[in-house]
Each structure stands twice: as C-alpha cells, then as structure tokens.
PDB file of C-alpha atoms and ligand atoms in Angstrom:
ATOM      1  CA  UNK A   1     -22.397 -13.586 -78.707  1.00 94.00           C
ATOM      2  CA  UNK A   2     -22.601 -11.479 -75.967  1.00 98.00           C
ATOM      3  CA  UNK A   3     -20.129 -11.077 -72.909  1.00 98.00           C
ATOM      4  CA  UNK A   4     -20.869 -11.414 -69.121  1.00 98.00           C
ATOM      5  CA  UNK A   5     -18.138 -11.188 -66.511  1.00 98.00           C
ATOM      6  CA  UNK A   6     -18.894 -13.618 -63.954  1.00 96.00           C
ATOM      7  CA  UNK A   7     -18.010 -15.025 -60.769  1.00 95.00           C
ATOM      8  CA  UNK A   8     -19.554 -18.395 -59.490  1.00 94.00           C
ATOM      9  CA  UNK A   9     -20.848 -17.206 -55.894  1.00 96.00           C
ATOM     10  CA  UNK A  10     -22.361 -13.519 -56.590  1.00 97.00           C
ATOM     11  CA  UNK A  11     -26.118 -13.241 -56.691  1.00 98.00           C
ATOM     12  CA  UNK A  12     -25.728 -10.326 -58.673  1.00 98.00           C
ATOM     13  CA  UNK A  13     -24.368 -12.322 -61.368  1.00 98.00           C
ATOM     14  CA  UNK A  14     -27.014 -15.122 -60.608  1.00 98.00           C
ATOM     15  CA  UNK A  15     -29.542 -12.813 -60.936  1.00 98.00           C
ATOM     16  CA  UNK A  16     -28.745 -11.765 -64.693  1.00 98.00           C
ATOM     17  CA  UNK A  17     -28.154 -15.746 -65.477  1.00 98.00           C
ATOM     18  CA  UNK A  18     -31.907 -16.599 -64.549  1.00 98.00           C
ATOM     19  CA  UNK A  19     -33.274 -13.408 -66.366  1.00 98.00           C
ATOM     20  CA  UNK A  20     -31.654 -14.608 -69.449  1.00 98.00           C
ATOM     21  CA  UNK A  21     -32.779 -18.138 -68.942  1.00 98.00           C
ATOM     22  CA  UNK A  22     -36.380 -17.054 -68.157  1.00 98.00           C
ATOM     23  CA  UNK A  23     -36.243 -14.897 -71.468  1.00 98.00           C
ATOM     24  CA  UNK A  24     -34.501 -17.872 -73.566  1.00 98.00           C
ATOM     25  CA  UNK A  25     -31.679 -16.196 -74.735  1.00 98.00           C
ATOM     26  CA  UNK A  26     -29.083 -17.187 -72.494  1.00 98.00           C
ATOM     27  CA  UNK A  27     -27.462 -19.217 -75.848  1.00 98.00           C
ATOM     28  CA  UNK A  28     -26.137 -15.645 -76.685  1.00 98.00           C
ATOM     29  CA  UNK A  29     -24.597 -14.910 -73.762  1.00 98.00           C
ATOM     30  CA  UNK A  30     -20.449 -16.301 -72.923  1.00 98.00           C
ATOM     31  CA  UNK A  31     -19.687 -16.135 -69.533  1.00 97.00           C
ATOM     32  CA  UNK A  32     -16.087 -14.842 -68.895  1.00 97.00           C
ATOM     33  CA  UNK A  33     -15.007 -16.367 -65.549  1.00 97.00           C
ATOM     34  CA  UNK A  34     -13.370 -12.765 -63.657  1.00 96.00           C
ATOM     35  CA  UNK A  35     -12.084 -12.229 -60.409  1.00 97.00           C
ATOM     36  CA  UNK A  36     -13.109  -8.900 -58.970  1.00 97.00           C
ATOM     37  CA  UNK A  37     -10.773  -8.002 -56.459  1.00 96.00           C
ATOM     38  CA  UNK A  38      -8.025  -8.488 -58.266  1.00 97.00           C
ATOM     39  CA  UNK A  39      -8.907  -5.830 -60.351  1.00 97.00           C
ATOM     40  CA  UNK A  40      -8.744  -7.245 -63.397  1.00 97.00           C
ATOM     41  CA  UNK A  41      -7.693  -5.530 -66.824  1.00 97.00           C
ATOM     42  CA  UNK A  42     -10.080  -7.662 -68.867  1.00 96.00           C
ATOM     43  CA  UNK A  43     -13.299  -6.481 -66.405  1.00 98.00           C
ATOM     44  CA  UNK A  44     -11.297  -2.881 -66.218  1.00 98.00           C
ATOM     45  CA  UNK A  45     -12.066  -1.838 -69.262  1.00 97.00           C
ATOM     46  CA  UNK A  46     -15.832  -2.604 -68.922  1.00 97.00           C
ATOM     47  CA  UNK A  47     -16.544  -2.020 -65.856  1.00 98.00           C
ATOM     48  CA  UNK A  48     -14.309   0.866 -64.052  1.00 98.00           C
ATOM     49  CA  UNK A  49     -15.475   0.082 -61.025  1.00 98.00           C
ATOM     50  CA  UNK A  50     -13.977  -3.668 -61.021  1.00 98.00           C
ATOM     51  CA  UNK A  51     -17.503  -5.606 -60.087  1.00 98.00           C
ATOM     52  CA  UNK A  52     -19.296  -8.178 -62.101  1.00 98.00           C
ATOM     53  CA  UNK A  53     -21.370  -8.762 -63.357  1.00 98.00           C
ATOM     54  CA  UNK A  54     -20.198  -6.601 -66.651  1.00 98.00           C
ATOM     55  CA  UNK A  55     -21.764  -7.326 -70.066  1.00 98.00           C
ATOM     56  CA  UNK A  56     -20.708  -6.901 -73.480  1.00 98.00           C
ATOM     57  CA  UNK A  57     -23.637  -6.471 -75.200  1.00 98.00           C
ATOM     58  CA  UNK A  58     -25.060  -7.009 -78.540  1.00 97.00           C
ATOM     59  CA  UNK A  59     -24.680  -3.652 -79.489  1.00 97.00           C
ATOM     60  CA  UNK A  60     -20.951  -3.622 -78.229  1.00 97.00           C
ATOM     61  CA  UNK A  61     -21.476  -1.586 -75.031  1.00 98.00           C
ATOM     62  CA  UNK A  62     -20.721  -2.859 -71.398  1.00 98.00           C
ATOM     63  CA  UNK A  63     -23.421  -2.742 -69.418  1.00 98.00           C
ATOM     64  CA  UNK A  64     -23.162  -2.459 -65.488  1.00 98.00           C
ATOM     65  CA  UNK A  65     -24.603  -3.016 -62.935  1.00 98.00           C
ATOM     66  CA  UNK A  66     -27.320  -6.188 -62.648  1.00 98.00           C
ATOM     67  CA  UNK A  67     -30.119  -3.976 -62.676  1.00 98.00           C
ATOM     68  CA  UNK A  68     -29.384  -2.174 -65.807  1.00 98.00           C
ATOM     69  CA  UNK A  69     -27.655  -5.229 -67.507  1.00 98.00           C
ATOM     70  CA  UNK A  70     -31.216  -7.016 -66.740  1.00 98.00           C
ATOM     71  CA  UNK A  71     -33.562  -3.707 -68.708  1.00 98.00           C
ATOM     72  CA  UNK A  72     -30.729  -4.030 -71.346  1.00 98.00           C
ATOM     73  CA  UNK A  73     -31.467  -8.061 -71.611  1.00 98.00           C
ATOM     74  CA  UNK A  74     -35.220  -7.093 -71.618  1.00 98.00           C
ATOM     75  CA  UNK A  75     -34.536  -5.663 -75.028  1.00 97.00           C
ATOM     76  CA  UNK A  76     -33.373  -8.775 -76.737  1.00 97.00           C
ATOM     77  CA  UNK A  77     -35.086 -12.039 -78.224  1.00 94.00           C
ATOM     78  CA  UNK A  78     -38.767 -12.218 -78.319  1.00 96.00           C
ATOM     79  CA  UNK A  79     -40.055 -13.337 -75.115  1.00 97.00           C
ATOM     80  CA  UNK A  80     -42.499 -11.000 -72.967  1.00 96.00           C
ATOM     81  CA  UNK A  81     -40.543  -8.669 -71.011  1.00 98.00           C
ATOM     82  CA  UNK A  82     -39.495  -9.445 -67.243  1.00 98.00           C
ATOM     83  CA  UNK A  83     -39.706  -5.580 -66.331  1.00 97.00           C
ATOM     84  CA  UNK A  84     -43.537  -3.998 -66.952  1.00 96.00           C
ATOM     85  CA  UNK A  85     -43.946  -1.541 -69.142  1.00 95.00           C
ATOM     86  CA  UNK A  86     -43.902   2.409 -66.961  1.00 95.00           C
ATOM     87  CA  UNK A  87     -47.065   2.801 -64.296  1.00 96.00           C
ATOM     88  CA  UNK A  88     -48.193   0.727 -60.975  1.00 96.00           C
ATOM     89  CA  UNK A  89     -46.347  -2.901 -62.102  1.00 95.00           C
ATOM     90  CA  UNK A  90     -43.264  -1.538 -62.886  1.00 97.00           C
ATOM     91  CA  UNK A  91     -42.314   0.225 -59.625  1.00 97.00           C
ATOM     92  CA  UNK A  92     -44.197  -2.795 -57.835  1.00 97.00           C
ATOM     93  CA  UNK A  93     -41.457  -5.114 -59.819  1.00 98.00           C
ATOM     94  CA  UNK A  94     -38.310  -2.219 -59.164  1.00 98.00           C
ATOM     95  CA  UNK A  95     -39.267  -1.659 -55.314  1.00 98.00           C
ATOM     96  CA  UNK A  96     -38.663  -5.718 -55.175  1.00 98.00           C
ATOM     97  CA  UNK A  97     -35.897  -5.783 -57.160  1.00 98.00           C
ATOM     98  CA  UNK A  98     -34.254  -2.961 -54.697  1.00 98.00           C
ATOM     99  CA  UNK A  99     -35.174  -4.643 -51.960  1.00 98.00           C
ATOM    100  CA  UNK A 100     -34.039  -8.188 -52.742  1.00 98.00           C
ATOM    101  CA  UNK A 101     -30.499  -6.224 -54.502  1.00 98.00           C
ATOM    102  CA  UNK A 102     -30.594  -4.492 -50.549  1.00 98.00           C
ATOM    103  CA  UNK A 103     -30.549  -7.705 -49.491  1.00 98.00           C
ATOM    104  CA  UNK A 104     -28.106  -8.900 -51.466  1.00 98.00           C
ATOM    105  CA  UNK A 105     -25.515  -5.752 -50.585  1.00 98.00           C
ATOM    106  CA  UNK A 106     -25.924  -6.256 -46.896  1.00 98.00           C
ATOM    107  CA  UNK A 107     -25.274 -10.236 -46.796  1.00 98.00           C
ATOM    108  CA  UNK A 108     -22.453  -9.879 -49.574  1.00 98.00           C
ATOM    109  CA  UNK A 109     -20.830  -7.010 -47.134  1.00 97.00           C
ATOM    110  CA  UNK A 110     -20.791  -8.797 -44.361  1.00 97.00           C
ATOM    111  CA  UNK A 111     -19.687 -11.979 -45.721  1.00 96.00           C
ATOM    112  CA  UNK A 112     -16.658 -10.098 -46.867  1.00 95.00           C
ATOM    113  CA  UNK A 113     -16.724  -8.286 -42.504  1.00 94.00           C
ATOM    114  CA  UNK A 114     -16.972 -12.234 -41.599  1.00 94.00           C
ATOM    115  CA  UNK A 115     -13.423 -12.520 -43.486  1.00 92.00           C
ATOM    116  CA  UNK A 116     -11.449  -9.142 -41.982  1.00 91.00           C
ATOM    117  CA  UNK A 117      -9.920  -9.699 -38.505  1.00 89.00           C
ATOM    118  CA  UNK A 118     -12.122  -9.826 -35.823  1.00 85.00           C
ATOM    119  CA  UNK A 119     -12.560  -5.895 -34.179  1.00 86.00           C
ATOM    120  CA  UNK A 120     -15.140  -4.055 -32.299  1.00 84.00           C
ATOM    121  CA  UNK A 121     -15.817  -1.754 -35.471  1.00 86.00           C
ATOM    122  CA  UNK A 122     -16.047  -5.098 -37.492  1.00 90.00           C
ATOM    123  CA  UNK A 123     -18.630  -6.228 -35.365  1.00 91.00           C
ATOM    124  CA  UNK A 124     -20.754  -3.329 -35.216  1.00 93.00           C
ATOM    125  CA  UNK A 125     -21.240  -3.282 -38.914  1.00 94.00           C
ATOM    126  CA  UNK A 126     -21.761  -7.247 -39.154  1.00 95.00           C
ATOM    127  CA  UNK A 127     -24.649  -6.310 -36.986  1.00 96.00           C
ATOM    128  CA  UNK A 128     -26.149  -3.597 -38.478  1.00 97.00           C
ATOM    129  CA  UNK A 129     -25.958  -5.604 -42.310  1.00 97.00           C
ATOM    130  CA  UNK A 130     -28.068  -8.591 -40.216  1.00 97.00           C
ATOM    131  CA  UNK A 131     -30.326  -6.869 -38.694  1.00 98.00           C
ATOM    132  CA  UNK A 132     -31.074  -4.625 -42.709  1.00 98.00           C
ATOM    133  CA  UNK A 133     -31.505  -8.091 -43.848  1.00 98.00           C
ATOM    134  CA  UNK A 134     -34.114  -9.309 -40.588  1.00 98.00           C
ATOM    135  CA  UNK A 135     -36.159  -6.029 -41.590  1.00 98.00           C
ATOM    136  CA  UNK A 136     -36.227  -7.046 -45.412  1.00 98.00           C
ATOM    137  CA  UNK A 137     -37.357 -10.230 -44.963  1.00 98.00           C
ATOM    138  CA  UNK A 138     -40.076  -9.170 -42.636  1.00 98.00           C
ATOM    139  CA  UNK A 139     -41.338  -6.686 -45.139  1.00 98.00           C
ATOM    140  CA  UNK A 140     -40.927  -9.103 -48.204  1.00 98.00           C
ATOM    141  CA  UNK A 141     -42.869 -11.166 -45.958  1.00 98.00           C
ATOM    142  CA  UNK A 142     -45.820  -8.709 -44.738  1.00 98.00           C
ATOM    143  CA  UNK A 143     -46.133  -8.264 -48.847  1.00 97.00           C
ATOM    144  CA  UNK A 144     -45.860 -11.552 -50.091  1.00 98.00           C
ATOM    145  CA  UNK A 145     -48.915 -11.683 -52.132  1.00 97.00           C
ATOM    146  CA  UNK A 146     -47.435  -9.564 -54.770  1.00 96.00           C
ATOM    147  CA  UNK A 147     -44.700 -12.039 -55.452  1.00 97.00           C
ATOM    148  CA  UNK A 148     -47.451 -14.669 -56.495  1.00 94.00           C
ATOM    149  CA  UNK A 149     -47.655 -14.317 -60.669  1.00 92.00           C
ATOM    150  CA  UNK A 150     -45.832 -14.752 -63.755  1.00 93.00           C
ATOM    151  CA  UNK A 151     -41.898 -13.773 -62.997  1.00 96.00           C
ATOM    152  CA  UNK A 152     -40.554 -10.499 -63.116  1.00 98.00           C
ATOM    153  CA  UNK A 153     -37.204  -8.780 -62.811  1.00 98.00           C
ATOM    154  CA  UNK A 154     -38.207  -8.105 -59.045  1.00 98.00           C
ATOM    155  CA  UNK A 155     -39.358 -11.304 -58.345  1.00 98.00           C
ATOM    156  CA  UNK A 156     -36.461 -12.938 -59.478  1.00 98.00           C
ATOM    157  CA  UNK A 157     -34.354 -10.736 -57.715  1.00 98.00           C
ATOM    158  CA  UNK A 158     -36.285 -11.685 -54.608  1.00 98.00           C
ATOM    159  CA  UNK A 159     -35.706 -15.569 -54.840  1.00 98.00           C
ATOM    160  CA  UNK A 160     -31.854 -15.208 -55.837  1.00 98.00           C
ATOM    161  CA  UNK A 161     -30.990 -12.706 -52.441  1.00 98.00           C
ATOM    162  CA  UNK A 162     -32.883 -15.621 -50.395  1.00 98.00           C
ATOM    163  CA  UNK A 163     -30.841 -18.228 -52.379  1.00 98.00           C
ATOM    164  CA  UNK A 164     -27.598 -16.426 -51.622  1.00 98.00           C
ATOM    165  CA  UNK A 165     -29.162 -16.488 -47.747  1.00 98.00           C
ATOM    166  CA  UNK A 166     -28.812 -20.221 -48.027  1.00 98.00           C
ATOM    167  CA  UNK A 167     -25.672 -20.205 -49.766  1.00 98.00           C
ATOM    168  CA  UNK A 168     -23.738 -17.670 -47.283  1.00 97.00           C
ATOM    169  CA  UNK A 169     -26.052 -17.901 -44.164  1.00 98.00           C
ATOM    170  CA  UNK A 170     -27.569 -21.093 -43.762  1.00 97.00           C
ATOM    171  CA  UNK A 171     -27.117 -21.038 -40.023  1.00 97.00           C
ATOM    172  CA  UNK A 172     -29.209 -17.544 -39.564  1.00 97.00           C
ATOM    173  CA  UNK A 173     -32.427 -19.422 -41.229  1.00 98.00           C
ATOM    174  CA  UNK A 174     -34.311 -17.225 -42.696  1.00 98.00           C
ATOM    175  CA  UNK A 175     -36.996 -19.146 -43.166  1.00 98.00           C
ATOM    176  CA  UNK A 176     -37.983 -19.723 -39.404  1.00 98.00           C
ATOM    177  CA  UNK A 177     -40.505 -16.025 -39.090  1.00 97.00           C
ATOM    178  CA  UNK A 178     -41.028 -15.921 -42.383  1.00 98.00           C
ATOM    179  CA  UNK A 179     -43.154 -19.473 -42.945  1.00 98.00           C
ATOM    180  CA  UNK A 180     -45.476 -17.267 -46.247  1.00 98.00           C
ATOM    181  CA  UNK A 181     -42.474 -16.327 -48.070  1.00 98.00           C
ATOM    182  CA  UNK A 182     -41.103 -19.602 -46.976  1.00 98.00           C
ATOM    183  CA  UNK A 183     -43.691 -21.541 -49.233  1.00 98.00           C
ATOM    184  CA  UNK A 184     -43.395 -18.993 -52.244  1.00 98.00           C
ATOM    185  CA  UNK A 185     -39.588 -19.538 -51.992  1.00 98.00           C
ATOM    186  CA  UNK A 186     -40.462 -23.554 -52.799  1.00 98.00           C
ATOM    187  CA  UNK A 187     -42.622 -23.065 -55.375  1.00 97.00           C
ATOM    188  CA  UNK A 188     -40.674 -20.454 -57.463  1.00 98.00           C
ATOM    189  CA  UNK A 189     -36.621 -22.293 -56.679  1.00 98.00           C
ATOM    190  CA  UNK A 190     -38.484 -24.845 -58.994  1.00 97.00           C
ATOM    191  CA  UNK A 191     -38.306 -22.734 -61.977  1.00 98.00           C
ATOM    192  CA  UNK A 192     -35.400 -23.806 -64.677  1.00 97.00           C
ATOM    193  CA  UNK A 193     -34.271 -20.784 -64.410  1.00 98.00           C
ATOM    194  CA  UNK A 194     -33.664 -20.410 -60.557  1.00 98.00           C
ATOM    195  CA  UNK A 195     -32.862 -24.041 -60.470  1.00 98.00           C
ATOM    196  CA  UNK A 196     -30.303 -24.097 -63.241  1.00 97.00           C
ATOM    197  CA  UNK A 197     -28.184 -20.746 -61.629  1.00 98.00           C
ATOM    198  CA  UNK A 198     -28.179 -22.238 -57.792  1.00 97.00           C
ATOM    199  CA  UNK A 199     -24.415 -21.073 -56.441  1.00 95.00           C
ATOM    200  CA  UNK A 200     -22.347 -24.292 -55.827  1.00 87.00           C
ATOM    201  CA  UNK A 201     -18.351 -23.523 -53.928  1.00 76.00           C
TER     202      UNK A 201
HETATM  203  N1  LIG B 301     -24.599  -3.372 -57.792  1.00 96.39           N
HETATM  204  C1  LIG B 301     -24.333  -3.936 -57.730  1.00 96.39           C
HETATM  205  C2  LIG B 301     -23.883  -4.738 -57.420  1.00 96.39           C
HETATM  206  C3  LIG B 301     -21.980  -5.877 -57.682  1.00 96.39           C
HETATM  207  C4  LIG B 301     -21.174  -6.532 -56.679  1.00 96.39           C
HETATM  208  O1  LIG B 301     -21.110  -5.909 -55.279  1.00 96.39           O
HETATM  209  N2  LIG B 301     -20.580  -7.486 -57.294  1.00 96.39           N
HETATM  210  C5  LIG B 301     -19.412  -7.848 -56.077  1.00 96.39           C
HETATM  211  C6  LIG B 301     -19.473  -9.799 -56.189  1.00 96.39           C
HETATM  212  S1  LIG B 301     -20.440 -10.442 -55.697  1.00 96.39           S
HETATM  213  C7  LIG B 301     -17.674  -7.620 -56.659  1.00 96.39           C
HETATM  214  O2  LIG B 301     -17.519  -7.921 -57.715  1.00 96.39           O
HETATM  215  N3  LIG B 301     -17.140  -7.122 -55.768  1.00 96.39           N
HETATM  216  C8  LIG B 301     -16.021  -6.855 -56.291  1.00 96.39           C
HETATM  217  C9  LIG B 301     -15.994  -5.333 -55.230  1.00 96.39           C
HETATM  218  O3  LIG B 301     -16.328  -4.767 -54.804  1.00 96.39           O
HETATM  219  O4  LIG B 301     -14.435  -4.712 -55.398  1.00 96.39           O
HETATM  220  C10 LIG B 301     -24.969  -5.005 -59.390  1.00 96.39           C
HETATM  221  O5  LIG B 301     -25.471  -4.963 -59.221  1.00 96.39           O
HETATM  222  O6  LIG B 301     -24.388  -5.431 -60.072  1.00 96.39           O
END
C-alpha cells in the first residue's frame, strides 16, 4: 500500500488524488493526515521540505513534489498514462501543469499572507499574487481549446487550481471575463476524479 501524506485543503494533494482516481489506482493509496506547518517527524522523514503531498511509493521511495508524484503514479497500474510520451503533447501538458501549479502557488501564498498581521509589505505581496492569478487565467482563457480531449496531468492541474480559487477566493469570481474557461470547467468538474476530491472545510 502506498502512503500519501495529505492535508484536506491542499490543491496539490487534490491533484495527486485526482490523478490516482482518473487512473483507477486510488485504492492502493492510504491517506495519512499531516499538518506540514508543524513539521511532524513522520513527514520530515519523507520530505525534508515539510510539505504535502509526499508519497511513499510501492518501491519504498518517498516522492515529492506533486509533479513528481503524478509522474510516478503514471507508472502504477494498467490505465493509460496522464502524461503523454515525449513530444509536443507532453510539453503542452507540462505547460498546463506549470500554469495550474503557478496559480496554486500564488493563491496558497496569498491565503498564507492574508492570515498574517496587516502591513504594507504584506499587502504588496498579496497584490502581486492576485495579479499573477489574473494574468494566468487570461492566458488559459486564450488557450482554452488546448484543454479539450481526454484528461491529462495538465488539464487536471488547471481544474484543481480553479477549484482552489472557488474554495478560498470565491469572492474574486474568477469566472468573470473567462466565459470559455467557465464552460470547460463546468464539464470537466463532473469527472469522478474531480467530483470526489472537492475540498471541504
Ligand atoms: N510544489 C509543491 C507545493 C506543495 C505545498 O506548497 N504544499 C503546502 C500545502 S498546500 C505545504 O505543505 N505547505 C507547508 C509549508 O510550506 O511549510 C507541490 O507541487 O507539491
């Protein structure tokens, strides 16, 4: 049994679980709850960076971070891989993963900043994070056609990033000004891999 160090609100953890469900291997993963912010010894033994997700694989190797874990999961089971073989399709999926992970990085960072005492420097950082997300959404809207087709690591990552914006920053209404992305998200969100991993809390 693989072991996934896990926290329920993490969009990166959601991405990993969505990949596992999409490939039908979620039953081979035991989820171990972990608060990375208090650096528990069990997590540090797997990931010295004290971040979730971290996955103890069937080969005994502790994998992190989420892109690496998802690539490893592609080697488990018989389902088609979520990351295409080397070439333009793989590069497209990796690029989508990068923009989705980038939205998560900016939004998770902004959420962390928002919980610190208010000061000018903090507000400046949050404004940059907000602007980065806005520009990333505009890029994905322009390139929305590339999201169609079977699920990939790239499209799942973008969907999890949008789900995190709904979860933590619903008031920002990311759908405004992104009609094509809104339509795409409505349909992709129905996939079991995403429907069963919606963050709660
Ligand atoms: N690049 C990492 C990011 C993981 C990450 O930042 N996880 C957050 C939870 S959402 C975390 O563990 N933060 C704890 C910390 O930064 O100390 C990935 O893709 O897995």
